[in-house]
Amino acid sequence: MAKQCQACMGVYEAIGDDGLPYFHVCPPITCAVVKRNGRVGLVPIARLQDTDLVRVQRGADVVEVAVSDLLPDDQRIGDRTIDRPSGRDENLEVFVNTQRQRITRIKAEGLGTVDVAPDQPARLPVLDAP
Amino acid sequence: MSNGAAAAAGKHGLLVGPGFFFDNDDSLQLTAWNALANVVLTLTGRFVRVDGTVEPFVERHVPNTNRTASTAIFPRGQGWLTDLSIIASGATPLRGQTFARVDVVRGQTSPSIVLSTIAQGYVTATKRLAYPGSVIEDSLSGAGALRSILGTDPGAGVEIAETVPTGARWRFVSLRAALVTSAVAANRNVGLFFDDGSAIFAGAAVNFNHAASLTFTYHFGQVGQTFVQTSSQAMVSTPGNIILPAGFRFRTITSAIDVGDNWGAPQYGVEEFLEAA
């Protein structure tokens, strides 16, 4: 059964095909550099608004255009990535508690996971034998 | 022969024993690092008691499966360890997935005082680690386990990012992933970058405009040059011999990525070593 991370919505198998556990870590968030209401800053791409101004490479020029006015050959420039708030990191950390016991736990629970059925099984059955 | 051996021999009559002398307070300690489920380590050997009796022994240990160290202590009593070997059973770990170390320790509970290390190296279901005979090996030397891993299928508008797990060290080999772009205007440009958890130190970018509403599969690896192979496939040459300790990442950066763009799950190849420490 695959798992879906509720922080980044990524889907993964907890045990790989080779039998080794897989430790999911959320990817960072991509942000565009925009000018909104006269201020320049980072906005996650999921929160871009049509009226936000972004800088794009248009032919040989760099121009500032509204998101709603982007042309097919424009290339937005200046994107950055930031750490995901409440991201999940299943990698382990080991520490020794006050009773000198070694404790192993995952680094960050994030928003947890849910079990999901993949859109299509990784290994499809052969319906008509050769 | 240690002073303890001389004293024991004087009391019991056996002057010089073959092998490594154990006093009553000494034990064998097996420490293992392992990444594979169902592995059982079997330690076998022979022990010569001070009365001259030869005593074979078998000890078993189930290591952790998350690459963290696990330890078992086996008291042996007084006498001489002549030989031992360790082999994996219950599963078939590759070289690079199960690493073992045998120490002689003073004490019978952990933490104990390590007196000496007599065997250390990777074990498999067919390759034994032996004392005497085997070289004391570092977990980062030699060949690692070649793995093909299915990574996380990112959500829409999210980049691929894979992190080296705790206790592992990877040498990057290759990565294949497909990007489906949304109908939203703007060209995308794809690259694969390596970072230390935050700062990028190497990467490879594709000089190709990935337009809207287009599916393209990218193959990253040491292919010598970057080129668009067909109307739907691109080969991207990455820097050679990229070594990544735990916490380091490789991730795509897609310039002008749209919230509706969708990277598929990456399949990637790495050579994996255990960071036994």
Short mmCIF file of C-alpha atoms in Angstrom, two decimals:
data_model
loop_
_atom_site.label_atom_id
_atom_site.label_comp_id
_atom_site.label_asym_id
_atom_site.label_seq_id
_atom_site.Cartn_x
_atom_site.Cartn_y
_atom_site.Cartn_z
CA MET A 1 0.00 0.00 0.00
CA ALA A 2 1.39 3.37 -1.01
CA LYS A 3 1.46 6.32 1.35
CA GLN A 4 0.63 9.92 0.63
CA CYS A 5 2.36 12.64 2.57
CA GLN A 6 -0.18 15.20 3.75
CA ALA A 7 2.38 18.02 3.72
CA CYS A 8 3.60 17.78 0.12
CA MET A 9 1.02 15.31 -1.28
CA GLY A 10 3.80 13.12 -2.65
CA VAL A 11 3.01 9.40 -3.04
CA TYR A 12 5.56 6.72 -2.23
CA GLU A 13 5.99 3.11 -1.21
CA ALA A 14 7.31 2.60 2.31
CA ILE A 15 9.24 -0.51 1.21
CA GLY A 16 11.08 -0.51 -2.09
CA ASP A 17 11.10 -3.30 -4.67
CA ASP A 18 14.48 -4.40 -3.30
CA GLY A 19 13.03 -4.86 0.19
CA LEU A 20 14.68 -1.83 1.72
CA PRO A 21 12.64 0.78 3.58
CA TYR A 22 12.16 4.14 1.88
CA PHE A 23 12.43 7.29 3.96
CA HIS A 24 10.34 10.09 2.51
CA VAL A 25 11.44 13.69 2.88
CA CYS A 26 9.28 16.54 1.58
CA PRO A 27 10.68 18.57 -1.30
CA PRO A 28 11.07 22.30 -0.87
CA ILE A 29 8.44 24.73 -2.17
CA THR A 30 9.10 26.64 -5.38
CA CYS A 31 8.43 30.35 -5.17
CA ALA A 32 8.38 33.00 -7.86
CA VAL A 33 9.81 36.44 -7.36
CA VAL A 34 6.89 38.79 -7.85
CA LYS A 35 5.95 42.39 -7.46
CA ARG A 36 2.60 42.64 -5.70
CA ASN A 37 1.14 45.95 -4.62
CA GLY A 38 4.50 47.58 -5.24
CA ARG A 39 6.43 45.16 -3.01
CA VAL A 40 8.88 42.57 -4.28
CA GLY A 41 8.99 39.19 -2.60
CA LEU A 42 8.59 35.44 -2.89
CA VAL A 43 5.23 33.84 -3.54
CA PRO A 44 4.70 30.06 -3.71
CA ILE A 45 3.68 29.21 -7.26
CA ALA A 46 0.39 27.81 -6.00
CA ARG A 47 -0.45 31.27 -4.66
CA LEU A 48 0.40 33.30 -7.76
CA GLN A 49 -2.29 35.79 -8.71
CA ASP A 50 -3.08 37.02 -12.23
CA THR A 51 -2.15 40.56 -11.26
CA ASP A 52 1.25 39.61 -9.81
CA LEU A 53 4.14 40.95 -11.87
CA VAL A 54 6.93 38.53 -12.74
CA ARG A 55 10.13 39.00 -14.70
CA VAL A 56 10.41 36.90 -17.82
CA GLN A 57 12.89 36.29 -20.57
CA ARG A 58 11.09 37.29 -23.77
CA GLY A 59 13.37 36.83 -26.72
CA ALA A 60 16.55 38.73 -25.94
CA ASP A 61 14.83 40.96 -23.40
CA VAL A 62 13.92 40.67 -19.77
CA VAL A 63 10.51 42.23 -19.19
CA GLU A 64 8.10 42.51 -16.31
CA VAL A 65 4.62 41.22 -17.09
CA ALA A 66 1.49 40.23 -15.22
CA VAL A 67 0.97 36.53 -14.72
CA SER A 68 -2.20 36.71 -16.80
CA ASP A 69 -0.23 38.20 -19.73
CA LEU A 70 2.44 35.51 -20.04
CA LEU A 71 3.10 34.35 -23.59
CA PRO A 72 3.87 30.77 -24.60
CA ASP A 73 7.59 31.42 -25.13
CA ASP A 74 8.10 33.52 -22.01
CA GLN A 75 10.40 32.11 -19.40
CA ARG A 76 9.87 33.21 -15.83
CA ILE A 77 13.19 33.92 -14.16
CA GLY A 78 14.38 34.22 -10.60
CA ASP A 79 12.46 31.33 -9.00
CA ARG A 80 13.68 30.26 -5.55
CA THR A 81 12.96 27.36 -3.27
CA ILE A 82 12.18 27.53 0.43
CA ASP A 83 11.86 24.82 3.06
CA ARG A 84 8.35 23.46 3.39
CA PRO A 85 6.68 24.46 6.66
CA SER A 86 5.49 21.34 8.51
CA GLY A 87 7.43 19.17 6.08
CA ARG A 88 7.85 15.47 6.79
CA ASP A 89 11.30 13.92 7.21
CA GLU A 90 11.17 10.18 7.88
CA ASN A 91 14.91 9.88 8.31
CA LEU A 92 16.00 8.66 11.68
CA GLU A 93 17.81 10.42 14.44
CA VAL A 94 19.33 8.54 17.33
CA PHE A 95 19.91 10.08 20.71
CA VAL A 96 20.66 8.84 24.21
CA ASN A 97 18.08 9.73 26.86
CA THR A 98 18.70 10.43 30.53
CA GLN A 99 18.49 6.69 31.28
CA ARG A 100 21.35 6.18 28.79
CA GLN A 101 18.97 4.37 26.42
CA ARG A 102 19.41 4.81 22.67
CA ILE A 103 16.18 6.22 21.23
CA THR A 104 15.47 6.19 17.51
CA ARG A 105 12.74 8.38 16.03
CA ILE A 106 11.93 10.09 12.76
CA LYS A 107 13.13 13.64 12.40
CA ALA A 108 9.78 15.29 11.59
CA GLU A 109 6.25 13.91 11.46
CA GLY A 110 5.02 16.81 9.37
CA LEU A 111 1.30 16.51 8.72
CA GLY A 112 1.35 12.72 8.71
CA THR A 113 0.48 10.29 5.92
CA VAL A 114 -2.53 8.42 4.64
CA ASP A 115 -2.62 5.08 2.86
CA VAL A 116 -3.57 5.39 -0.79
CA ALA A 117 -4.06 3.02 -3.66
CA PRO A 118 -1.80 4.08 -6.52
CA ASP A 119 -3.54 5.18 -9.73
CA GLN A 120 -2.13 2.11 -11.36
CA PRO A 121 -0.29 -0.75 -9.67
CA ALA A 122 3.46 -0.62 -10.16
CA ARG A 123 3.35 -4.16 -11.56
CA LEU A 124 0.45 -4.88 -13.89
CA PRO A 125 -0.74 -8.47 -14.14
CA VAL A 126 -0.43 -10.27 -17.48
CA LEU A 127 -4.06 -10.77 -18.49
CA ASP A 128 -3.43 -13.03 -21.46
CA ALA A 129 -0.45 -15.32 -21.04
CA PRO A 130 1.98 -15.38 -23.99
CA MET B 1 49.72 -14.28 25.91
CA SER B 2 48.43 -11.69 28.38
CA ASN B 3 49.08 -11.70 32.13
CA GLY B 4 45.59 -13.13 32.57
CA ALA B 5 46.45 -16.01 30.27
CA ALA B 6 49.65 -16.69 32.21
CA ALA B 7 47.74 -16.73 35.49
CA ALA B 8 45.03 -19.00 34.13
CA ALA B 9 47.54 -21.33 32.55
CA GLY B 10 49.42 -21.56 35.81
CA LYS B 11 46.27 -22.51 37.69
CA HIS B 12 44.86 -24.94 35.19
CA GLY B 13 47.88 -26.40 33.53
CA LEU B 14 47.55 -25.27 29.92
CA LEU B 15 50.57 -23.05 29.45
CA VAL B 16 49.95 -21.57 26.00
CA GLY B 17 46.66 -21.74 24.18
CA PRO B 18 46.10 -21.17 20.49
CA GLY B 19 44.45 -17.88 19.57
CA PHE B 20 43.12 -14.95 21.50
CA PHE B 21 42.95 -15.26 25.30
CA PHE B 22 39.69 -14.40 27.10
CA ASP B 23 39.52 -13.86 30.82
CA ASN B 24 36.24 -14.38 32.67
CA ASP B 25 35.34 -10.70 32.29
CA ASP B 26 35.92 -10.67 28.54
CA SER B 27 33.18 -11.15 25.95
CA LEU B 28 32.65 -11.13 22.23
CA GLN B 29 30.65 -8.13 21.03
CA LEU B 30 28.94 -8.16 17.66
CA THR B 31 27.87 -4.80 16.25
CA ALA B 32 25.90 -4.75 13.03
CA TRP B 33 24.59 -2.17 10.60
CA ASN B 34 21.98 -3.44 8.20
CA ALA B 35 19.48 -2.10 5.69
CA LEU B 36 17.55 -5.21 4.68
CA ALA B 37 14.64 -6.93 6.43
CA ASN B 38 14.82 -10.49 7.80
CA VAL B 39 18.60 -10.68 7.99
CA VAL B 40 19.98 -12.90 10.73
CA LEU B 41 23.69 -12.88 11.50
CA THR B 42 25.16 -16.18 12.60
CA LEU B 43 28.46 -16.12 14.42
CA THR B 44 30.23 -19.47 14.71
CA GLY B 45 33.63 -20.38 16.01
CA ARG B 46 35.74 -22.47 18.34
CA PHE B 47 36.95 -21.80 21.85
CA VAL B 48 39.63 -23.73 23.73
CA ARG B 49 38.99 -23.97 27.46
CA VAL B 50 41.90 -23.77 29.87
CA ASP B 51 41.53 -27.53 30.47
CA GLY B 52 42.20 -28.07 26.78
CA THR B 53 38.59 -28.81 25.77
CA VAL B 54 37.68 -27.53 22.31
CA GLU B 55 34.23 -25.95 22.39
CA PRO B 56 32.42 -24.97 19.18
CA PHE B 57 29.83 -22.22 19.53
CA VAL B 58 26.99 -20.68 17.52
CA GLU B 59 25.44 -17.30 18.30
CA ARG B 60 22.72 -15.48 16.42
CA HIS B 61 21.81 -11.81 16.17
CA VAL B 62 18.98 -10.03 14.35
CA PRO B 63 20.23 -6.60 13.31
CA ASN B 64 18.13 -3.46 12.87
CA THR B 65 16.81 -2.86 9.38
CA ASN B 66 17.17 0.92 9.39
CA ARG B 67 20.97 1.20 9.12
CA THR B 68 21.38 2.05 12.80
CA ALA B 69 23.82 0.03 14.89
CA SER B 70 22.67 -2.92 16.94
CA THR B 71 24.86 -4.71 19.44
CA ALA B 72 24.91 -8.13 21.05
CA ILE B 73 27.37 -9.33 23.69
CA PHE B 74 28.29 -12.98 24.03
CA PRO B 75 30.20 -13.93 27.20
CA ARG B 76 32.61 -16.78 26.54
CA GLY B 77 34.28 -17.47 29.87
CA GLN B 78 37.97 -18.24 30.22
CA GLY B 79 39.99 -19.68 27.39
CA TRP B 80 41.26 -19.03 23.90
CA LEU B 81 39.24 -17.99 20.86
CA THR B 82 40.83 -19.85 17.96
CA ASP B 83 38.62 -18.83 15.08
CA LEU B 84 35.21 -17.46 14.16
CA SER B 85 33.16 -16.50 11.14
CA ILE B 86 29.96 -14.56 10.49
CA ILE B 87 27.47 -15.12 7.71
CA ALA B 88 24.04 -13.68 6.90
CA SER B 89 20.97 -15.83 6.58
CA GLY B 90 17.21 -15.31 6.45
CA ALA B 91 17.62 -12.91 3.52
CA THR B 92 20.20 -12.30 0.82
CA PRO B 93 21.82 -8.95 1.46
CA LEU B 94 24.05 -7.52 -1.23
CA ARG B 95 27.55 -6.39 -0.42
CA GLY B 96 26.93 -2.93 0.99
CA GLN B 97 23.78 -3.78 2.94
CA THR B 98 24.99 -5.67 6.02
CA PHE B 99 28.14 -4.66 7.87
CA ALA B 100 29.45 -6.39 10.98
CA ARG B 101 32.18 -5.80 13.51
CA VAL B 102 33.41 -8.22 16.18
CA ASP B 103 35.15 -6.77 19.19
CA VAL B 104 36.66 -8.29 22.28
CA VAL B 105 35.25 -6.29 25.18
CA ARG B 106 35.69 -6.14 28.92
CA GLY B 107 32.25 -6.54 30.50
CA GLN B 108 29.03 -8.32 29.71
CA THR B 109 26.64 -5.42 29.24
CA SER B 110 26.72 -2.50 26.88
CA PRO B 111 28.42 -0.06 26.99
CA SER B 112 31.54 -2.05 27.60
CA ILE B 113 35.23 -1.34 27.16
CA VAL B 114 36.46 -2.38 23.75
CA LEU B 115 39.81 -4.13 24.01
CA SER B 116 40.33 -4.98 20.38
CA THR B 117 38.60 -5.40 17.04
CA ILE B 118 39.18 -8.79 15.47
CA ALA B 119 36.89 -8.75 12.44
CA GLN B 120 35.07 -6.05 10.52
CA GLY B 121 33.51 -5.95 7.08
CA TYR B 122 30.50 -6.61 4.87
CA VAL B 123 28.83 -9.99 5.02
CA THR B 124 26.37 -11.58 2.65
CA ALA B 125 24.61 -14.93 2.53
CA THR B 126 27.64 -16.38 0.75
CA LYS B 127 30.58 -14.21 1.81
CA ARG B 128 31.76 -14.83 5.35
CA LEU B 129 33.68 -12.52 7.56
CA ALA B 130 36.38 -14.54 9.29
CA TYR B 131 38.90 -14.34 12.12
CA PRO B 132 41.67 -14.97 11.47
CA GLY B 133 41.89 -14.18 7.81
CA SER B 134 39.57 -11.33 6.87
CA VAL B 135 40.94 -7.84 6.46
CA ILE B 136 39.59 -5.22 8.87
CA GLU B 137 37.56 -3.33 6.31
CA ASP B 138 36.02 0.13 6.32
CA SER B 139 32.33 0.31 5.40
CA LEU B 140 33.08 2.94 2.78
CA SER B 141 35.75 0.97 0.94
CA GLY B 142 35.36 -1.41 -1.96
CA ALA B 143 32.13 -1.86 -3.84
CA GLY B 144 28.71 -0.90 -2.49
CA ALA B 145 25.24 -2.20 -3.20
CA LEU B 146 23.86 -1.21 -6.59
CA ARG B 147 20.27 -0.16 -6.03
CA SER B 148 17.42 0.93 -8.28
CA ILE B 149 14.98 3.02 -6.24
CA LEU B 150 11.51 4.31 -6.98
CA GLY B 151 11.29 7.72 -5.37
CA THR B 152 8.38 9.86 -4.27
CA ASP B 153 5.85 10.79 -6.94
CA PRO B 154 5.56 14.51 -6.20
CA GLY B 155 2.29 16.36 -6.05
CA ALA B 156 1.38 18.78 -8.85
CA GLY B 157 3.67 21.78 -9.06
CA VAL B 158 6.25 20.17 -6.80
CA GLU B 159 9.81 19.29 -7.73
CA ILE B 160 11.47 15.92 -7.32
CA ALA B 161 13.73 15.82 -4.25
CA GLU B 162 15.36 12.67 -2.93
CA THR B 163 17.35 12.64 0.30
CA VAL B 164 20.09 10.20 1.26
CA PRO B 165 18.75 8.30 4.30
CA THR B 166 20.36 8.26 7.72
CA GLY B 167 23.22 5.78 7.91
CA ALA B 168 23.78 5.58 4.15
CA ARG B 169 26.21 7.06 1.70
CA TRP B 170 25.25 7.13 -1.98
CA ARG B 171 27.22 7.49 -5.18
CA PHE B 172 24.77 8.88 -7.72
CA VAL B 173 24.52 6.84 -10.91
CA SER B 174 21.42 7.87 -12.85
CA LEU B 175 17.85 9.18 -12.67
CA ARG B 176 14.90 8.95 -15.02
CA ALA B 177 11.71 10.97 -14.64
CA ALA B 178 8.97 12.40 -16.83
CA LEU B 179 7.55 15.90 -16.66
CA VAL B 180 4.06 16.68 -17.91
CA THR B 181 3.56 20.42 -18.31
CA SER B 182 0.21 22.11 -17.93
CA ALA B 183 -1.43 24.25 -20.60
CA VAL B 184 -0.31 27.41 -18.81
CA ALA B 185 2.01 29.48 -20.95
CA ALA B 186 5.77 29.77 -20.40
CA ASN B 187 8.68 27.57 -21.30
CA ARG B 188 10.19 25.41 -18.61
CA ASN B 189 13.86 24.50 -18.28
CA VAL B 190 14.84 21.46 -16.29
CA GLY B 191 17.96 20.72 -14.28
CA LEU B 192 19.09 18.19 -11.71
CA PHE B 193 21.04 19.63 -8.80
CA PHE B 194 22.92 18.19 -5.85
CA ASP B 195 22.91 19.91 -2.47
CA ASP B 196 24.03 19.38 1.11
CA GLY B 197 20.50 19.79 2.41
CA SER B 198 20.43 23.45 1.51
CA ALA B 199 23.34 24.72 -0.62
CA ILE B 200 23.74 23.43 -4.16
CA PHE B 201 27.26 22.22 -5.01
CA ALA B 202 26.80 20.58 -8.40
CA GLY B 203 24.22 20.21 -11.08
CA ALA B 204 23.33 19.73 -14.70
CA ALA B 205 20.81 21.74 -16.66
CA VAL B 206 19.14 21.05 -19.97
CA ASN B 207 19.39 23.59 -22.75
CA PHE B 208 15.92 22.81 -23.98
CA ASN B 209 12.67 24.73 -23.76
CA HIS B 210 10.02 22.43 -22.42
CA ALA B 211 6.82 24.07 -23.66
CA ALA B 212 3.33 23.95 -22.19
CA SER B 213 1.17 20.84 -22.66
CA LEU B 214 4.13 18.58 -23.36
CA THR B 215 5.34 15.33 -21.84
CA PHE B 216 9.07 14.80 -21.81
CA THR B 217 11.19 12.15 -20.15
CA TYR B 218 14.58 13.14 -18.81
CA HIS B 219 17.45 10.70 -18.30
CA PHE B 220 20.22 12.00 -16.06
CA GLY B 221 23.53 10.17 -15.90
CA GLN B 222 27.14 10.23 -16.97
CA VAL B 223 26.38 10.10 -20.67
CA GLY B 224 29.12 12.51 -21.76
CA GLN B 225 26.91 15.08 -23.41
CA THR B 226 23.43 16.50 -23.10
CA PHE B 227 21.11 16.14 -26.04
CA VAL B 228 17.47 15.81 -26.95
CA GLN B 229 17.21 12.28 -28.20
CA THR B 230 13.69 12.19 -29.61
CA SER B 231 10.59 14.33 -29.46
CA SER B 232 9.94 13.02 -25.98
CA GLN B 233 13.29 12.00 -24.48
CA ALA B 234 16.34 13.93 -23.38
CA MET B 235 19.69 12.65 -22.14
CA VAL B 236 21.34 14.91 -19.59
CA SER B 237 24.96 14.53 -18.61
CA THR B 238 25.63 14.91 -14.89
CA PRO B 239 28.96 15.45 -13.10
CA GLY B 240 30.85 12.23 -12.45
CA ASN B 241 31.38 10.49 -9.12
CA ILE B 242 28.95 12.51 -7.03
CA ILE B 243 29.23 11.17 -3.47
CA LEU B 244 26.37 12.03 -1.15
CA PRO B 245 26.39 11.39 2.62
CA ALA B 246 23.21 11.21 4.69
CA GLY B 247 21.06 14.31 4.44
CA PHE B 248 22.39 15.37 1.06
CA ARG B 249 19.83 15.58 -1.74
CA PHE B 250 19.40 15.56 -5.45
CA ARG B 251 16.46 17.45 -6.82
CA THR B 252 15.05 18.90 -9.97
CA ILE B 253 14.76 22.60 -10.47
CA THR B 254 12.29 23.47 -13.19
CA SER B 255 12.43 27.11 -14.08
CA ALA B 256 8.96 28.60 -14.54
CA ILE B 257 7.33 25.47 -13.14
CA ASP B 258 3.57 25.87 -13.07
CA VAL B 259 1.34 24.74 -10.27
CA GLY B 260 -0.30 22.32 -12.73
CA ASP B 261 2.95 20.75 -13.95
CA ASN B 262 3.45 17.21 -12.83
CA TRP B 263 6.69 15.32 -12.36
CA GLY B 264 6.25 11.57 -12.27
CA ALA B 265 7.93 9.35 -9.72
CA PRO B 266 11.68 9.22 -10.37
CA GLN B 267 13.49 5.93 -10.78
CA TYR B 268 17.13 6.28 -9.90
CA GLY B 269 20.25 4.23 -9.52
CA VAL B 270 22.77 4.64 -6.72
CA GLU B 271 25.66 2.71 -5.25
CA GLU B 272 24.98 2.49 -1.53
CA PHE B 273 27.40 2.11 1.37
CA LEU B 274 26.62 1.92 5.06
CA GLU B 275 28.05 4.65 7.28
CA ALA B 276 29.13 2.33 10.06
CA ALA B 277 30.27 4.42 12.99
#
